[in-house]
Each structure stands twice: as C-alpha cells, then as structure tokens.
Amino acid sequence: MGKILEVENLEQRFDLNKGILDKLKFKNGKFIKEERIVNAVNNISFSIDKGKVFSLVGESGCGKSTTARTIIKLLEPKGGNIKFDGVDITNLTREEMLKYRKRIQMIFQDPYASLNPRQKIIDILIEPILFHKIADSNEEARERALEILEKVGIRPEQGERYPHQFSGGQRQRVGIARALAVEPEFIIADEPVSALDVSIQAQILNLLMDLKDEYNFSYLLIAHNLSVVKHISDDLGVMYLGKIVEKGSKEQIFHSPLHPYTKLLFSVVPKLSGSNLKNSKNIEGEIPSAINLPLGCYFHERCPYAKSVCREEMPLEKEVEDGHFVLCHQY
Ligand code: SF4
C-alpha cells in the first residue's frame, strides 16, 4: 500500500506586521524593531496510507486547520515538503495545482459559509463537475449531481433549493456532495461536525465512513475532540502549539497514550451521546502565544510532570514502540 500524503518538516508562519513601519516600536526612549510572527505550524511530519484515515486532534488554535490549508496550498508553506501520491507539490504554482485540486477535496466546518447562497444546490454541484471535465454536457453533469445528492441523502427535488433552506446537517451533506462530485482520491475534512448538533454529528460521521468504504478515499480529518475521531480513524496525530506531540495508530493512542497532553485531552473527552463540551475550558491553563513560543517543551507551562530540562530543551521525537512517536523528555 502506497502513501497518498507525505508531509515532512512542514512550517507555516504569518507576519502580523504590515510593513517596516509597523515593526518599529518606541520603547525606553528609542525606536526598536519588533517582529510579530505567528508560528502556526512548527516543523511537523506525518504520512497517510492510501485508503486510510489520519486524524489531527488538538485544541482550537493548535495549528491543525492551518496545516490542512497549507497541505492543499490555500496557504503557501514556509518550510518543509508536501508529497501527494509520490509527487512533490510543495512548490507547484496555482495553475500546476489545478489537477490536484480535483484529486484533493476539502470539507469545511461551516458549510453555510462555503456554499454560494445565491446558487441552487444542484448548480453548486454541476459547476465543479463541468469545470473539472467530469461530464461532457450539462445534462450529464446534472445526472451525476443528482446521483451524488442521493448518495448523501438529499432528494432530487431538494436540489432546486438554496443553501439557506437547509438545516445545518443537510448543508454539511451538500458540502460532502460537492467534494464527492469531482471524484477525489483524498478528502481533507476540517472539523466537519463541530458546528452540528450532537445528534447529527454521528449521522455525518457515519456518512463519511460509508462513502470511504464505497469509494476507498483517504482522509485527513481535523477535530478538536477525541470522541469524534475514535471510530473513523486508523492513525492519529495530537497537535499542540503547531507541533505534533504524539502520533501512532488509533489503538496505540487510545489504549496507551504517552504524552501528558494526550492524556489531558482524554480526561475531557465528551461522549457523542452526551452534552457538547468545549475542551479548552476544561483543560487547565491557556495555550501559550504562538507569537512568542516558549523555550523548551511548548507544553511545560501546563504540564504536571515538567522538570527543569523541559523549560530549557525541546524534546526530540522518539519512537517508543513500532509506529508510536512521542515528543516528551519522559521517554
Ligand atoms: Fe511535560 Fe516535560 Fe514531557 Fe513537556 S517534555 S510534556 S513538560 S514532561
């Protein structure tokens, strides 16, 4: 089995200063140059086997969505390499990326914001089918669009409606249909259920799983809580402040979590059947600023096991068992 995606030492940063004047600050009677760089993704590596689901999990602001947008090159990477199906796409131009845009599709957290409110659902699907030349005529494209809508549980007559006439769960079904319409091989689903009612979340996750079995997609699934990814994932990466602090198979992460942050995430796992719970309010302390990254291990200010070495040195990634990696001085 080959790899659909290989990410090596990926970095993403944002410069908050608009220009040189913005960098100049007046302090203690003189002007000094102050850089304000958000270090959103800090040297991360992972890969996804064909037909498998890899989930990136972590609190809001940990860099997982930025990672997804960088992989699909909605944002240009600031460092590292991205290989899709064996081809290095890191430095491809917008035009060169077009053929990969068909093969890699994205499902967004807020389907309403990503659907054109003035377009009927059927037209939202027909447009990419024609653009990527999946169908030769309007009629053929319409037929294909209706087929896909049926697959995701939307009736043909509902295709004539507009996005605002649907519930949140139905809109997410439309978002999934739009991704499916161009026959992708790899789907990046960025928090696909976090905006939905708990009762609907399981339905959408089941739909994603059924489609995966039928089409043999590979997925990168982004989520902020572990319960969402439990049934759907093959492998997982846990992200904190732009770093993957632990990665391994679902069994390894769920049965023997190693990193203190992963353990903390487990301690606040909400049940899909229970009330919706926001992780960040239940984990003690705040994620440090990505502008001024802490020295040493990024987690040391919140870690109950922190020692002096943790405050001074970033731990190196260690493979503790076959395929199970952790970034912590305890190992
Ligand atoms: Fe905690 Fe130290 Fe491990 Fe960081 S390196 S997670 S501070 S024990």
CSV table of C-alpha atoms and ligand atoms in Angstrom, one decimal:
chain,number,residue,atom,x,y,z
A,1,MET,CA,0.0,0.0,0.0
A,2,GLY,CA,1.5,3.4,-1.0
A,3,LYS,CA,1.2,6.7,0.6
A,4,ILE,CA,-1.4,9.2,-0.5
A,5,LEU,CA,0.3,12.0,1.5
A,6,GLU,CA,3.7,12.6,3.0
A,7,VAL,CA,4.4,15.8,5.0
A,8,GLU,CA,7.9,16.4,6.1
A,9,ASN,CA,9.1,19.2,8.4
A,10,LEU,CA,6.2,21.4,7.4
A,11,GLU,CA,6.2,25.0,8.6
A,12,GLN,CA,3.7,27.8,8.4
A,13,ARG,CA,4.1,31.4,9.7
A,14,PHE,CA,2.2,34.6,9.5
A,15,ASP,CA,3.8,38.0,9.7
A,16,LEU,CA,1.5,40.3,11.6
A,17,ASN,CA,3.5,43.4,10.7
A,18,LYS,CA,2.2,45.0,7.5
A,19,GLY,CA,5.4,46.8,6.7
A,20,ILE,CA,8.7,48.1,8.0
A,21,LEU,CA,7.0,51.0,9.9
A,22,ASP,CA,4.7,48.6,11.6
A,23,LYS,CA,7.7,46.8,13.0
A,24,LEU,CA,9.2,49.9,14.6
A,25,LYS,CA,8.1,50.4,18.3
A,26,PHE,CA,9.1,53.2,20.6
A,27,LYS,CA,10.4,51.8,23.8
A,28,ASN,CA,12.6,53.3,26.6
A,29,GLY,CA,13.3,56.4,24.6
A,30,LYS,CA,14.3,54.8,21.3
A,31,PHE,CA,12.9,53.0,18.3
A,32,ILE,CA,13.4,49.2,18.2
A,33,LYS,CA,12.4,46.7,15.5
A,34,GLU,CA,9.8,44.3,16.8
A,35,GLU,CA,8.9,41.2,14.7
A,36,ARG,CA,5.4,39.8,15.3
A,37,ILE,CA,5.4,36.4,13.7
A,38,VAL,CA,2.7,33.8,14.4
A,39,ASN,CA,4.4,30.4,14.3
A,40,ALA,CA,1.3,28.4,13.4
A,41,VAL,CA,2.9,25.1,12.2
A,42,ASN,CA,6.3,24.2,13.6
A,43,ASN,CA,8.1,21.5,11.7
A,44,ILE,CA,5.7,18.7,11.6
A,45,SER,CA,5.9,15.4,9.8
A,46,PHE,CA,3.3,12.7,9.1
A,47,SER,CA,2.1,10.5,6.3
A,48,ILE,CA,-1.2,8.9,5.3
A,49,ASP,CA,-1.5,5.4,3.7
A,50,LYS,CA,-3.9,5.1,0.7
A,51,GLY,CA,-7.4,4.2,1.8
A,52,LYS,CA,-6.7,5.2,5.5
A,53,VAL,CA,-8.0,7.9,7.8
A,54,PHE,CA,-5.4,10.1,9.6
A,55,SER,CA,-6.9,12.4,12.3
A,56,LEU,CA,-5.2,15.6,13.6
A,57,VAL,CA,-6.5,16.4,17.0
A,58,GLY,CA,-5.9,19.3,19.4
A,59,GLU,CA,-7.5,22.4,21.0
A,60,SER,CA,-8.6,25.4,18.9
A,61,GLY,CA,-5.6,27.4,17.8
A,62,CYS,CA,-3.1,24.5,17.8
A,63,GLY,CA,-2.5,24.8,14.1
A,64,LYS,CA,-4.4,21.9,12.7
A,65,SER,CA,-6.6,23.8,10.3
A,66,THR,CA,-3.7,25.9,9.2
A,67,THR,CA,-1.9,22.6,8.5
A,68,ALA,CA,-4.8,21.4,6.4
A,69,ARG,CA,-4.9,24.7,4.4
A,70,THR,CA,-1.2,24.5,3.8
A,71,ILE,CA,-1.3,20.9,2.6
A,72,ILE,CA,-3.9,21.9,0.0
A,73,LYS,CA,-1.8,25.0,-0.7
A,74,LEU,CA,-4.5,27.5,0.0
A,75,LEU,CA,-1.6,28.9,2.0
A,76,GLU,CA,2.0,28.6,0.7
A,77,PRO,CA,4.2,26.5,3.0
A,78,LYS,CA,7.1,28.5,4.7
A,79,GLY,CA,9.2,25.4,5.0
A,80,GLY,CA,9.3,21.6,4.5
A,81,ASN,CA,7.8,19.3,1.9
A,82,ILE,CA,4.4,18.0,0.8
A,83,LYS,CA,4.2,15.0,-1.4
A,84,PHE,CA,0.8,13.9,-2.8
A,85,ASP,CA,0.7,10.4,-4.3
A,86,GLY,CA,4.5,10.4,-4.6
A,87,VAL,CA,4.7,13.8,-6.3
A,88,ASP,CA,6.3,16.8,-4.6
A,89,ILE,CA,3.6,19.5,-4.7
A,90,THR,CA,5.4,21.9,-2.3
A,91,ASN,CA,6.4,24.5,-4.9
A,92,LEU,CA,3.7,24.0,-7.6
A,93,THR,CA,2.2,27.1,-8.9
A,94,ARG,CA,-1.6,27.8,-8.7
A,95,GLU,CA,-2.0,26.6,-12.3
A,96,GLU,CA,0.1,23.4,-11.7
A,97,MET,CA,-2.1,22.7,-8.6
A,98,LEU,CA,-5.3,22.7,-10.6
A,99,LYS,CA,-5.1,19.0,-11.4
A,100,TYR,CA,-4.5,18.2,-7.8
A,101,ARG,CA,-7.5,20.4,-6.7
A,102,LYS,CA,-9.7,17.8,-8.3
A,103,ARG,CA,-7.9,14.9,-6.6
A,104,ILE,CA,-7.8,16.6,-3.2
A,105,GLN,CA,-11.1,18.0,-1.9
A,106,MET,CA,-11.9,19.8,1.3
A,107,ILE,CA,-15.0,19.7,3.5
A,108,PHE,CA,-15.3,22.8,5.7
A,109,GLN,CA,-16.5,23.2,9.3
A,110,ASP,CA,-19.1,25.8,8.3
A,111,PRO,CA,-20.8,24.5,5.1
A,112,TYR,CA,-23.0,27.6,5.0
A,113,ALA,CA,-20.0,29.9,4.6
A,114,SER,CA,-18.5,27.7,1.9
A,115,LEU,CA,-21.7,27.4,-0.2
A,116,ASN,CA,-22.7,30.3,-2.5
A,117,PRO,CA,-26.1,31.5,-1.0
A,118,ARG,CA,-27.3,32.6,-4.5
A,119,GLN,CA,-26.7,29.2,-6.2
A,120,LYS,CA,-29.2,26.3,-6.1
A,121,ILE,CA,-27.8,23.2,-4.6
A,122,ILE,CA,-27.8,21.4,-7.9
A,123,ASP,CA,-25.8,24.2,-9.6
A,124,ILE,CA,-23.3,24.2,-6.7
A,125,LEU,CA,-22.5,20.6,-7.8
A,126,ILE,CA,-22.8,21.0,-11.5
A,127,GLU,CA,-20.2,23.8,-11.6
A,128,PRO,CA,-17.2,21.8,-10.4
A,129,ILE,CA,-18.3,18.7,-12.5
A,130,LEU,CA,-18.1,20.8,-15.6
A,131,PHE,CA,-15.0,22.7,-14.6
A,132,HIS,CA,-13.0,19.6,-14.0
A,133,LYS,CA,-14.5,17.9,-17.1
A,134,ILE,CA,-16.0,15.0,-15.3
A,135,ALA,CA,-19.0,15.3,-17.6
A,136,ASP,CA,-19.2,16.3,-21.3
A,137,SER,CA,-22.6,18.1,-21.2
A,138,ASN,CA,-24.9,19.9,-18.8
A,139,GLU,CA,-27.3,17.0,-18.9
A,140,GLU,CA,-24.6,14.5,-18.0
A,141,ALA,CA,-23.4,16.8,-15.2
A,142,ARG,CA,-26.9,17.2,-13.8
A,143,GLU,CA,-27.4,13.5,-13.8
A,144,ARG,CA,-24.2,13.0,-11.9
A,145,ALA,CA,-25.0,15.7,-9.5
A,146,LEU,CA,-28.4,14.1,-8.7
A,147,GLU,CA,-26.7,10.7,-8.2
A,148,ILE,CA,-24.3,12.2,-5.7
A,149,LEU,CA,-27.1,14.1,-3.9
A,150,GLU,CA,-28.9,10.8,-3.5
A,151,LYS,CA,-25.7,9.2,-2.1
A,152,VAL,CA,-25.6,11.8,0.7
A,153,GLY,CA,-29.3,11.6,1.5
A,154,ILE,CA,-30.6,14.7,-0.4
A,155,ARG,CA,-33.7,14.1,-2.5
A,156,PRO,CA,-33.7,15.2,-6.2
A,157,GLU,CA,-36.3,17.9,-5.7
A,158,GLN,CA,-34.3,19.4,-2.9
A,159,GLY,CA,-31.5,20.1,-5.4
A,160,GLU,CA,-33.6,23.0,-6.6
A,161,ARG,CA,-33.4,24.7,-3.2
A,162,TYR,CA,-30.9,27.3,-1.9
A,163,PRO,CA,-28.4,26.7,1.0
A,164,HIS,CA,-30.5,28.7,3.5
A,165,GLN,CA,-33.4,26.4,3.0
A,166,PHE,CA,-31.5,23.5,4.6
A,167,SER,CA,-30.6,22.6,8.2
A,168,GLY,CA,-27.0,22.6,9.3
A,169,GLY,CA,-26.8,18.8,9.0
A,170,GLN,CA,-28.3,18.9,5.5
A,171,ARG,CA,-25.9,21.7,4.5
A,172,GLN,CA,-23.0,19.6,5.6
A,173,ARG,CA,-24.4,16.8,3.4
A,174,VAL,CA,-24.3,19.2,0.5
A,175,GLY,CA,-20.7,20.2,1.3
A,176,ILE,CA,-19.8,16.5,1.3
A,177,ALA,CA,-21.7,16.0,-2.0
A,178,ARG,CA,-19.7,18.9,-3.6
A,179,ALA,CA,-16.5,17.3,-2.6
A,180,LEU,CA,-17.6,13.9,-4.0
A,181,ALA,CA,-18.8,15.4,-7.2
A,182,VAL,CA,-15.3,15.6,-8.8
A,183,GLU,CA,-14.3,12.0,-7.9
A,184,PRO,CA,-11.5,12.9,-5.4
A,185,GLU,CA,-9.0,10.4,-4.0
A,186,PHE,CA,-8.2,12.3,-0.9
A,187,ILE,CA,-10.5,14.4,1.3
A,188,ILE,CA,-9.5,16.8,4.0
A,189,ALA,CA,-12.4,17.3,6.4
A,190,ASP,CA,-11.8,20.3,8.7
A,191,GLU,CA,-13.9,19.9,11.8
A,192,PRO,CA,-16.8,18.6,9.7
A,193,VAL,CA,-19.2,18.0,12.6
A,194,SER,CA,-18.2,20.5,15.2
A,195,ALA,CA,-20.8,23.1,14.1
A,196,LEU,CA,-23.6,20.5,14.2
A,197,ASP,CA,-25.9,19.3,16.9
A,198,VAL,CA,-24.6,16.2,18.8
A,199,SER,CA,-27.4,14.1,17.5
A,200,ILE,CA,-26.5,15.0,13.9
A,201,GLN,CA,-22.7,14.5,14.4
A,202,ALA,CA,-22.9,10.7,14.4
A,203,GLN,CA,-25.0,10.7,11.2
A,204,ILE,CA,-22.5,12.8,9.3
A,205,LEU,CA,-19.5,10.7,10.6
A,206,ASN,CA,-21.3,7.5,9.6
A,207,LEU,CA,-22.0,9.0,6.1
A,208,LEU,CA,-18.2,9.9,5.8
A,209,MET,CA,-17.4,6.3,6.8
A,210,ASP,CA,-19.9,4.7,4.3
A,211,LEU,CA,-18.6,6.9,1.5
A,212,LYS,CA,-15.0,5.9,2.4
A,213,ASP,CA,-15.9,2.2,2.2
A,214,GLU,CA,-17.7,2.7,-1.1
A,215,TYR,CA,-15.0,4.9,-2.9
A,216,ASN,CA,-11.9,3.9,-1.0
A,217,PHE,CA,-10.9,7.5,-0.2
A,218,SER,CA,-8.1,8.5,2.1
A,219,TYR,CA,-9.0,11.2,4.7
A,220,LEU,CA,-7.2,13.8,6.7
A,221,LEU,CA,-9.7,14.5,9.5
A,222,ILE,CA,-9.3,17.6,11.7
A,223,ALA,CA,-11.1,17.6,15.0
A,224,HIS,CA,-10.8,19.1,18.5
A,225,ASN,CA,-12.1,16.2,20.4
A,226,LEU,CA,-11.1,12.6,20.5
A,227,SER,CA,-14.6,11.1,20.6
A,228,VAL,CA,-15.3,12.4,17.1
A,229,VAL,CA,-12.3,10.6,15.6
A,230,LYS,CA,-12.4,7.4,17.7
A,231,HIS,CA,-14.4,5.2,15.3
A,232,ILE,CA,-13.4,6.7,12.0
A,233,SER,CA,-9.5,7.0,12.3
A,234,ASP,CA,-6.8,4.5,11.5
A,235,ASP,CA,-4.0,6.7,12.7
A,236,LEU,CA,-3.8,9.9,14.8
A,237,GLY,CA,-1.6,12.9,15.4
A,238,VAL,CA,-2.0,15.0,18.5
A,239,MET,CA,-1.1,18.7,18.0
A,240,TYR,CA,-0.1,21.3,20.5
A,241,LEU,CA,1.0,24.8,19.6
A,242,GLY,CA,1.9,23.9,16.0
A,243,LYS,CA,3.7,20.7,16.8
A,244,ILE,CA,2.7,17.0,16.6
A,245,VAL,CA,3.5,15.9,20.2
A,246,GLU,CA,2.3,12.3,19.7
A,247,LYS,CA,1.3,10.1,16.7
A,248,GLY,CA,0.5,6.5,16.2
A,249,SER,CA,-2.2,4.1,15.4
A,250,LYS,CA,-5.7,4.5,16.9
A,251,GLU,CA,-5.1,1.5,19.1
A,252,GLN,CA,-1.8,3.0,20.4
A,253,ILE,CA,-3.1,6.4,21.1
A,254,PHE,CA,-6.4,5.2,22.6
A,255,HIS,CA,-5.1,2.3,24.6
A,256,SER,CA,-1.7,3.6,25.7
A,257,PRO,CA,-1.4,7.4,25.3
A,258,LEU,CA,2.0,8.6,26.3
A,259,HIS,CA,2.2,12.4,26.1
A,260,PRO,CA,0.8,14.3,29.1
A,261,TYR,CA,-1.2,16.5,26.7
A,262,THR,CA,-2.8,13.5,25.0
A,263,LYS,CA,-3.7,12.2,28.5
A,264,LEU,CA,-5.2,15.5,29.3
A,265,LEU,CA,-7.3,15.5,26.1
A,266,PHE,CA,-8.6,12.1,27.1
A,267,SER,CA,-9.6,13.4,30.5
A,268,VAL,CA,-12.1,15.9,28.9
A,269,VAL,CA,-13.4,13.6,26.1
A,270,PRO,CA,-17.1,14.3,25.7
A,271,LYS,CA,-19.4,11.4,24.7
A,272,LEU,CA,-21.2,11.8,21.3
A,273,SER,CA,-24.4,11.0,23.2
A,274,GLY,CA,-23.7,13.4,26.0
A,275,SER,CA,-23.6,17.1,26.2
A,276,ASN,CA,-21.3,19.1,23.9
A,277,LEU,CA,-18.2,20.0,25.7
A,278,LYS,CA,-15.5,22.5,24.8
A,279,ASN,CA,-12.1,21.1,25.6
A,280,SER,CA,-10.2,24.3,26.1
A,281,LYS,CA,-12.4,25.3,29.1
A,282,ASN,CA,-11.8,22.0,30.8
A,283,ILE,CA,-8.0,21.7,30.4
A,284,GLU,CA,-6.3,23.8,32.9
A,285,GLY,CA,-4.3,26.8,31.7
A,286,GLU,CA,-4.1,28.5,28.3
A,287,ILE,CA,-2.2,27.6,25.2
A,288,PRO,CA,0.8,30.0,25.1
A,289,SER,CA,1.0,32.6,22.4
A,290,ALA,CA,2.2,31.4,19.0
A,291,ILE,CA,3.9,34.8,18.6
A,292,ASN,CA,6.3,34.2,21.5
A,293,LEU,CA,6.9,30.5,21.6
A,294,PRO,CA,8.1,29.3,25.0
A,295,LEU,CA,11.6,27.9,25.3
A,296,GLY,CA,11.9,24.2,25.8
A,297,CYS,CA,8.9,21.9,25.5
A,298,TYR,CA,5.9,24.1,24.4
A,299,PHE,CA,3.7,22.3,26.9
A,300,HIS,CA,5.8,22.9,30.0
A,301,GLU,CA,3.6,25.7,31.5
A,302,ARG,CA,0.6,23.3,31.7
A,303,CYS,CA,2.3,20.0,32.2
A,304,PRO,CA,2.1,18.4,35.7
A,305,TYR,CA,5.3,16.5,35.1
A,306,ALA,CA,7.5,19.4,33.9
A,307,LYS,CA,11.1,19.3,35.1
A,308,SER,CA,13.9,21.9,34.6
A,309,VAL,CA,15.1,20.3,31.4
A,310,CYS,CA,11.5,20.7,30.0
A,311,ARG,CA,11.8,24.5,30.4
A,312,GLU,CA,15.1,24.6,28.5
A,313,GLU,CA,15.2,22.0,25.8
A,314,MET,CA,12.7,21.0,23.2
A,315,PRO,CA,12.4,17.2,23.4
A,316,LEU,CA,13.3,15.2,20.3
A,317,GLU,CA,10.8,12.9,18.7
A,318,LYS,CA,11.2,9.3,20.0
A,319,GLU,CA,9.7,6.1,18.6
A,320,VAL,CA,8.6,4.3,21.8
A,321,GLU,CA,7.0,1.3,20.0
A,322,ASP,CA,6.6,0.4,16.4
A,323,GLY,CA,5.0,3.5,14.7
A,324,HIS,CA,4.2,5.2,18.0
A,325,PHE,CA,6.1,8.5,18.3
A,326,VAL,CA,6.2,11.0,21.2
A,327,LEU,CA,7.8,14.3,21.9
A,328,CYS,CA,8.5,14.3,25.6
A,329,HIS,CA,11.5,14.2,27.9
A,330,GLN,CA,9.9,11.5,30.0
A,331,TYR,CA,10.6,8.9,27.2
B,1,SF4,FE1,5.7,17.6,30.2
B,1,SF4,FE2,8.4,17.8,30.1
B,1,SF4,FE3,7.1,16.0,28.7
B,1,SF4,FE4,6.9,18.5,28.0
B,1,SF4,S1,8.8,17.3,28.0
B,1,SF4,S2,5.3,17.1,28.1
B,1,SF4,S3,6.9,19.5,30.1
B,1,SF4,S4,7.3,16.1,30.9
